[in-house]
Amino acid sequence: MSDESRPTPAQTPVAAVIPAAGRGVRLGPGAPKALRALNGTPMLIHAVRALAASRHVSLVVVVAPPDGAAEVKSLLDAHALPERTDFQVVPGGQSRQESVRIGLDALPPHYRIVLVHDAARPLVPVDTVDAVIEAVRDGAPAVVPALPLADTVKEVEPAAVADDPEPVVATPDRARLRAVQTPQGFDRATLVRAHESVTENVTDDASMVEQLGLPVVAVPGHEEAFKVTRPLDLILAEAVLARRRLTDGF
Ligand SMILES: Nc1ccn([C@@H]2O[C@H](COP(=O)(O)OP(=O)(O)OP(=O)(O)O)[C@@H](O)[C@H]2O)c(=O)n1
Ligand SMILES: C[C@](O)(CO)[C@H](O)COP(=O)(O)O
């Protein structure tokens, strides 16, 4: 591609990878978490719509449960989704990290900005998605949406037996801590390099970029981008949807 025809940073197309292959063990017995319903619609469909609501996102790759790719394809076909966005489904892996890597491998080469968004965060507002994209387009190699903590945090010596008392060893300064959400946004080449180089288990993608010694920046997250992890989170998510229906009409 000549320099003249190369997209400017503001036009750089954005793809989203949605890891949705988890079991949802902490949610309790039932279907894989991403396929469970929130107000009658699968959580995954809410998450896909949340990302596709951004006019900057032109491809969404859903990483389905390993044996659930056909079911996820049918779900995407059965629900109304924006026509300007392309959708693709790939079967996922044994860990979130592996599922994200599989999703990254499926991206066509011209996508140079990628978002990674948990299917388990179905209610992220589009303004949060766009804030992450804008920060990547402005040149940050990795961007996380983040919120200050409401609780005081203690570092403990983890107990060998669940529910045994745990000695507290430190109280970090809460003012310097943030709870990190998704979508996390990346320069695609940086994220690919991070996934190739970091082999130990991590809980988010940005920490792999940190391990490369590259800067990661935080932009404001949103309370409604919380992760559906335990049964109470399902109730909260349905309450948020009910409030949106009253105030926004959808
Ligand atoms: N092998 C895996 C494991 C997790 N995920 C995805 O990573 C996101 C965040 O993971 P988490 O909330 O921990 O989901 P689960 O792994 O499903 O939950 P649990 O740990 O309770 O089983 C979810 O969208 C989940 O589907 C994935 O794509 N592939
Ligand atoms: C990626 C993440 O949502 C950022 O907060 C989180 O780390 C996922 O954690 P989990 O271990 O998959 O629950």
GROMACS .gro file of C-alpha atoms and ligand atoms in nm:
model
  292
    1MET     CA    1   0.000   0.000   0.000
    2SER     CA    2   0.143   0.345  -0.090
    3ASP     CA    3   0.176   0.609   0.185
    4GLU     CA    4  -0.104   0.813   0.019
    5SER     CA    5  -0.357   0.528   0.033
    6ARG     CA    6  -0.263   0.412   0.384
    7PRO     CA    7  -0.550   0.497   0.628
    8THR     CA    8  -0.482   0.789   0.863
    9PRO     CA    9  -0.485   0.694   1.232
   10ALA     CA   10  -0.840   0.832   1.268
   11GLN     CA   11  -0.960   0.596   0.992
   12THR     CA   12  -0.761   0.291   1.101
   13PRO     CA   13  -1.018   0.010   1.107
   14VAL     CA   14  -1.088  -0.147   1.445
   15ALA     CA   15  -1.162  -0.515   1.510
   16ALA     CA   16  -1.295  -0.655   1.836
   17VAL     CA   17  -1.215  -1.001   1.974
   18ILE     CA   18  -1.475  -1.125   2.224
   19PRO     CA   19  -1.354  -1.419   2.433
   20ALA     CA   20  -1.673  -1.610   2.517
   21ALA     CA   21  -1.539  -1.963   2.565
   22GLY     CA   22  -1.545  -1.976   2.947
   23ARG     CA   23  -1.762  -2.218   3.148
   24GLY     CA   24  -1.874  -1.970   3.411
   25VAL     CA   25  -1.789  -2.196   3.705
   26ARG     CA   26  -1.838  -1.914   3.959
   27LEU     CA   27  -2.188  -1.852   3.822
   28GLY     CA   28  -2.290  -2.208   3.913
   29PRO     CA   29  -2.423  -2.501   3.709
   30GLY     CA   30  -2.581  -2.437   3.370
   31ALA     CA   31  -2.492  -2.346   3.012
   32PRO     CA   32  -2.157  -2.179   2.935
   33LYS     CA   33  -2.174  -1.829   3.087
   34ALA     CA   34  -2.183  -1.635   2.758
   35LEU     CA   35  -2.487  -1.830   2.642
   36ARG     CA   36  -2.695  -1.763   2.954
   37ALA     CA   37  -2.984  -1.522   2.915
   38LEU     CA   38  -3.012  -1.169   3.048
   39ASN     CA   39  -3.372  -1.052   3.016
   40GLY     CA   40  -3.430  -1.323   2.754
   41THR     CA   41  -3.128  -1.247   2.533
   42PRO     CA   42  -2.796  -1.438   2.556
   43MET     CA   43  -2.524  -1.246   2.740
   44LEU     CA   44  -2.299  -1.285   2.435
   45ILE     CA   45  -2.550  -1.104   2.212
   46HIS     CA   46  -2.560  -0.812   2.456
   47ALA     CA   47  -2.178  -0.800   2.450
   48VAL     CA   48  -2.160  -0.819   2.068
   49ARG     CA   49  -2.418  -0.539   2.036
   50ALA     CA   50  -2.226  -0.328   2.289
   51LEU     CA   51  -1.908  -0.343   2.079
   52ALA     CA   52  -2.084  -0.316   1.742
   53ALA     CA   53  -2.258  -0.002   1.874
   54SER     CA   54  -1.931   0.180   1.810
   55ARG     CA   55  -1.925   0.311   1.453
   56HIS     CA   56  -1.546   0.254   1.458
   57VAL     CA   57  -1.573  -0.125   1.502
   58SER     CA   58  -1.611  -0.296   1.165
   59LEU     CA   59  -1.532  -0.659   1.261
   60VAL     CA   60  -1.628  -0.861   1.568
   61VAL     CA   61  -1.463  -1.202   1.617
   62VAL     CA   62  -1.646  -1.412   1.875
   63VAL     CA   63  -1.440  -1.686   2.041
   64ALA     CA   64  -1.701  -1.951   2.118
   65PRO     CA   65  -1.694  -2.241   2.366
   66PRO     CA   66  -1.474  -2.513   2.206
   67ASP     CA   67  -1.775  -2.728   2.109
   68GLY     CA   68  -2.018  -2.437   2.067
   69ALA     CA   69  -1.912  -2.253   1.750
   70ALA     CA   70  -2.214  -2.372   1.547
   71GLU     CA   71  -2.454  -2.269   1.823
   72VAL     CA   72  -2.293  -1.925   1.850
   73LYS     CA   73  -2.314  -1.878   1.470
   74SER     CA   74  -2.686  -1.961   1.484
   75LEU     CA   75  -2.736  -1.714   1.770
   76LEU     CA   76  -2.565  -1.433   1.575
   77ASP     CA   77  -2.783  -1.514   1.271
   78ALA     CA   78  -3.099  -1.514   1.483
   79HIS     CA   79  -3.049  -1.172   1.646
   80ALA     CA   80  -3.058  -0.828   1.485
   81LEU     CA   81  -2.704  -0.687   1.459
   82PRO     CA   82  -2.571  -0.377   1.279
   83GLU     CA   83  -2.525  -0.437   0.904
   84ARG     CA   84  -2.209  -0.225   0.882
   85THR     CA   85  -2.023  -0.475   1.106
   86ASP     CA   86  -1.881  -0.814   0.999
   87PHE     CA   87  -1.903  -1.107   1.238
   88GLN     CA   88  -1.689  -1.418   1.261
   89VAL     CA   89  -1.692  -1.713   1.503
   90VAL     CA   90  -1.397  -1.933   1.603
   91PRO     CA   91  -1.382  -2.213   1.864
   92GLY     CA   92  -1.193  -2.112   2.179
   93GLY     CA   93  -0.928  -2.265   2.403
   94GLN     CA   94  -0.874  -2.391   2.756
   95SER     CA   95  -0.787  -2.051   2.908
   96ARG     CA   96  -0.891  -1.691   2.842
   97GLN     CA   97  -0.537  -1.621   2.721
   98GLU     CA   98  -0.552  -1.905   2.468
   99SER     CA   99  -0.898  -1.798   2.351
  100VAL     CA  100  -0.777  -1.439   2.290
  101ARG     CA  101  -0.476  -1.569   2.095
  102ILE     CA  102  -0.706  -1.781   1.875
  103GLY     CA  103  -0.923  -1.474   1.814
  104LEU     CA  104  -0.618  -1.264   1.723
  105ASP     CA  105  -0.502  -1.530   1.474
  106ALA     CA  106  -0.837  -1.502   1.295
  107LEU     CA  107  -0.807  -1.127   1.223
  108PRO     CA  108  -0.746  -1.018   0.863
  109PRO     CA  109  -0.410  -0.839   0.828
  110HIS     CA  110  -0.545  -0.488   0.763
  111TYR     CA  111  -0.683  -0.452   1.117
  112ARG     CA  112  -0.411  -0.264   1.303
  113ILE     CA  113  -0.617  -0.174   1.611
  114VAL     CA  114  -0.780  -0.448   1.817
  115LEU     CA  115  -1.010  -0.445   2.117
  116VAL     CA  116  -1.036  -0.744   2.349
  117HIS     CA  117  -1.368  -0.753   2.531
  118ASP     CA  118  -1.506  -1.014   2.775
  119ALA     CA  119  -1.845  -1.157   2.676
  120ALA     CA  120  -1.892  -1.151   3.053
  121ARG     CA  121  -1.909  -0.767   3.044
  122PRO     CA  122  -2.227  -0.742   2.837
  123LEU     CA  123  -2.335  -0.392   2.937
  124VAL     CA  124  -2.030  -0.177   2.859
  125PRO     CA  125  -2.154   0.162   2.729
  126VAL     CA  126  -2.046   0.270   2.380
  127ASP     CA  127  -1.880   0.584   2.519
  128THR     CA  128  -1.634   0.363   2.710
  129VAL     CA  129  -1.562   0.161   2.393
  130ASP     CA  130  -1.500   0.481   2.198
  131ALA     CA  131  -1.277   0.632   2.468
  132VAL     CA  132  -1.052   0.324   2.449
  133ILE     CA  133  -1.037   0.341   2.068
  134GLU     CA  134  -0.956   0.712   2.073
  135ALA     CA  135  -0.664   0.660   2.312
  136VAL     CA  136  -0.518   0.385   2.089
  137ARG     CA  137  -0.564   0.602   1.780
  138ASP     CA  138  -0.383   0.880   1.968
  139GLY     CA  139  -0.079   0.651   1.988
  140ALA     CA  140  -0.103   0.445   2.308
  141PRO     CA  141   0.008   0.084   2.241
  142ALA     CA  142  -0.229  -0.046   2.511
  143VAL     CA  143  -0.531   0.109   2.682
  144VAL     CA  144  -0.747  -0.015   2.971
  145PRO     CA  145  -1.073   0.127   3.105
  146ALA     CA  146  -1.041   0.152   3.481
  147LEU     CA  147  -1.228   0.268   3.792
  148PRO     CA  148  -1.109   0.379   4.136
  149LEU     CA  149  -1.180   0.128   4.414
  150ALA     CA  150  -1.467   0.170   4.657
  151ASP     CA  151  -1.320  -0.071   4.916
  152THR     CA  152  -0.995  -0.061   5.109
  153VAL     CA  153  -0.770  -0.339   4.977
  154LYS     CA  154  -0.549  -0.564   5.193
  155GLU     CA  155  -0.266  -0.788   5.081
  156VAL     CA  156  -0.284  -1.120   5.269
  157GLU     CA  157  -0.089  -1.440   5.305
  158PRO     CA  158  -0.337  -1.668   5.121
  159ALA     CA  159  -0.469  -1.951   5.342
  160ALA     CA  160  -0.393  -2.308   5.238
  161VAL     CA  161  -0.749  -2.408   5.329
  162ALA     CA  162  -1.047  -2.210   5.194
  163ASP     CA  163  -1.217  -1.983   5.451
  164ASP     CA  164  -0.936  -2.015   5.709
  165PRO     CA  165  -0.829  -1.677   5.858
  166GLU     CA  166  -0.554  -1.511   5.648
  167PRO     CA  167  -0.282  -1.288   5.798
  168VAL     CA  168  -0.289  -0.934   5.653
  169VAL     CA  169   0.056  -0.827   5.538
  170ALA     CA  170  -0.007  -0.481   5.385
  171THR     CA  171  -0.261  -0.212   5.297
  172PRO     CA  172  -0.171  -0.059   4.958
  173ASP     CA  173  -0.254   0.308   4.902
  174ARG     CA  174  -0.601   0.291   4.744
  175ALA     CA  175  -0.551   0.620   4.563
  176ARG     CA  176  -0.297   0.450   4.336
  177LEU     CA  177  -0.510   0.142   4.258
  178ARG     CA  178  -0.769   0.092   3.983
  179ALA     CA  179  -1.009  -0.191   3.898
  180VAL     CA  180  -0.955  -0.273   3.533
  181GLN     CA  181  -1.231  -0.358   3.286
  182THR     CA  182  -1.266  -0.436   2.916
  183PRO     CA  183  -1.262  -0.357   2.627
  184GLN     CA  184  -0.885  -0.325   2.641
  185GLY     CA  185  -0.748  -0.165   2.325
  186PHE     CA  186  -0.419  -0.236   2.152
  187ASP     CA  187  -0.195  -0.166   1.863
  188ARG     CA  188  -0.242  -0.508   1.703
  189ALA     CA  189   0.129  -0.579   1.642
  190THR     CA  190   0.206  -0.505   2.009
  191LEU     CA  191  -0.065  -0.741   2.135
  192VAL     CA  192   0.045  -1.019   1.900
  193ARG     CA  193   0.405  -0.978   2.021
  194ALA     CA  194   0.285  -0.987   2.384
  195HIS     CA  195   0.093  -1.311   2.325
  196GLU     CA  196   0.397  -1.465   2.153
  197SER     CA  197   0.642  -1.367   2.430
  198VAL     CA  198   0.452  -1.408   2.758
  199THR     CA  199   0.396  -1.771   2.846
  200GLU     CA  200   0.288  -1.760   3.212
  201ASN     CA  201  -0.081  -1.725   3.302
  202VAL     CA  202  -0.207  -1.369   3.332
  203THR     CA  203  -0.556  -1.237   3.404
  204ASP     CA  204  -0.567  -0.963   3.141
  205ASP     CA  205  -0.403  -0.876   2.809
  206ALA     CA  206  -0.263  -0.538   2.911
  207SER     CA  207  -0.041  -0.701   3.175
  208MET     CA  208   0.133  -0.892   2.894
  209VAL     CA  209   0.215  -0.562   2.725
  210GLU     CA  210   0.346  -0.431   3.060
  211GLN     CA  211   0.578  -0.733   3.069
  212LEU     CA  212   0.723  -0.623   2.734
  213GLY     CA  213   0.816  -0.295   2.906
  214LEU     CA  214   0.573  -0.094   2.693
  215PRO     CA  215   0.339   0.174   2.831
  216VAL     CA  216  -0.022   0.094   2.918
  217VAL     CA  217  -0.259   0.383   2.989
  218ALA     CA  218  -0.590   0.385   3.178
  219VAL     CA  219  -0.897   0.581   3.065
  220PRO     CA  220  -1.216   0.614   3.272
  221GLY     CA  221  -1.415   0.291   3.290
  222HIS     CA  222  -1.786   0.265   3.372
  223GLU     CA  223  -1.982   0.103   3.657
  224GLU     CA  224  -2.206  -0.073   3.404
  225ALA     CA  225  -1.906  -0.244   3.243
  226PHE     CA  226  -1.888  -0.478   3.545
  227LYS     CA  227  -1.808  -0.845   3.488
  228VAL     CA  228  -2.087  -1.099   3.537
  229THR     CA  229  -1.901  -1.347   3.756
  230ARG     CA  230  -2.128  -1.463   4.041
  231PRO     CA  231  -2.507  -1.518   4.065
  232LEU     CA  232  -2.572  -1.171   4.215
  233ASP     CA  233  -2.415  -1.013   3.903
  234LEU     CA  234  -2.694  -1.163   3.689
  235ILE     CA  235  -2.951  -0.984   3.904
  236LEU     CA  236  -2.758  -0.656   3.880
  237ALA     CA  237  -2.726  -0.690   3.502
  238GLU     CA  238  -3.099  -0.750   3.459
  239ALA     CA  239  -3.170  -0.448   3.683
  240VAL     CA  240  -2.946  -0.229   3.463
  241LEU     CA  241  -3.127  -0.354   3.151
  242ALA     CA  242  -3.466  -0.282   3.311
  243ARG     CA  243  -3.353   0.072   3.401
  244ARG     CA  244  -3.223   0.126   3.044
  245ARG     CA  245  -3.556   0.011   2.903
  246LEU     CA  246  -3.737   0.268   3.120
  247THR     CA  247  -3.500   0.559   3.055
  248ASP     CA  248  -3.372   0.492   2.701
  249GLY     CA  249  -3.659   0.282   2.562
  250PHE     CA  250  -3.440  -0.023   2.480
  251LIG     N1  251  -1.115  -2.073   2.824
  251LIG     C1  252  -1.171  -1.953   2.832
  251LIG     C2  253  -1.200  -1.895   2.960
  251LIG     C3  254  -1.262  -1.771   2.964
  251LIG     N2  255  -1.294  -1.708   2.848
  251LIG     C4  256  -1.366  -1.580   2.850
  251LIG     O1  257  -1.296  -1.482   2.923
  251LIG     C5  258  -1.389  -1.389   2.978
  251LIG     C6  259  -1.357  -1.355   3.123
  251LIG     O2  260  -1.350  -1.475   3.197
  251LIG     P1  261  -1.435  -1.510   3.327
  251LIG     O3  262  -1.525  -1.406   3.369
  251LIG     O4  263  -1.342  -1.564   3.425
  251LIG     O5  264  -1.528  -1.624   3.264
  251LIG     P2  265  -1.526  -1.778   3.290
  251LIG     O6  266  -1.391  -1.836   3.269
  251LIG     O7  267  -1.638  -1.829   3.208
  251LIG     O8  268  -1.568  -1.781   3.447
  251LIG     P3  269  -1.523  -1.882   3.560
  251LIG     O9  270  -1.379  -1.850   3.590
  251LIG    O10  271  -1.615  -1.851   3.674
  251LIG    O11  272  -1.540  -2.022   3.505
  251LIG     C7  273  -1.529  -1.448   2.963
  251LIG    O12  274  -1.600  -1.374   2.863
  251LIG     C8  275  -1.501  -1.591   2.922
  251LIG    O13  276  -1.599  -1.647   2.833
  251LIG     C9  277  -1.263  -1.765   2.725
  251LIG    O14  278  -1.293  -1.708   2.620
  251LIG     N3  279  -1.199  -1.887   2.720
  252LIG     C1  280  -0.981  -0.919   3.176
  252LIG     C2  281  -1.051  -0.883   3.305
  252LIG     O1  282  -1.189  -0.870   3.282
  252LIG     C3  283  -1.002  -0.748   3.352
  252LIG     O2  284  -1.056  -0.716   3.475
  252LIG     C4  285  -1.030  -0.985   3.413
  252LIG     O3  286  -0.896  -0.988   3.454
  252LIG     C5  287  -1.078  -1.124   3.376
  252LIG     O4  288  -1.060  -1.204   3.491
  252LIG     P1  289  -1.104  -1.355   3.506
  252LIG     O5  290  -0.990  -1.418   3.579
  252LIG     O6  291  -1.123  -1.410   3.371
  252LIG     O7  292  -1.226  -1.354   3.591
   0.00000   0.00000   0.00000
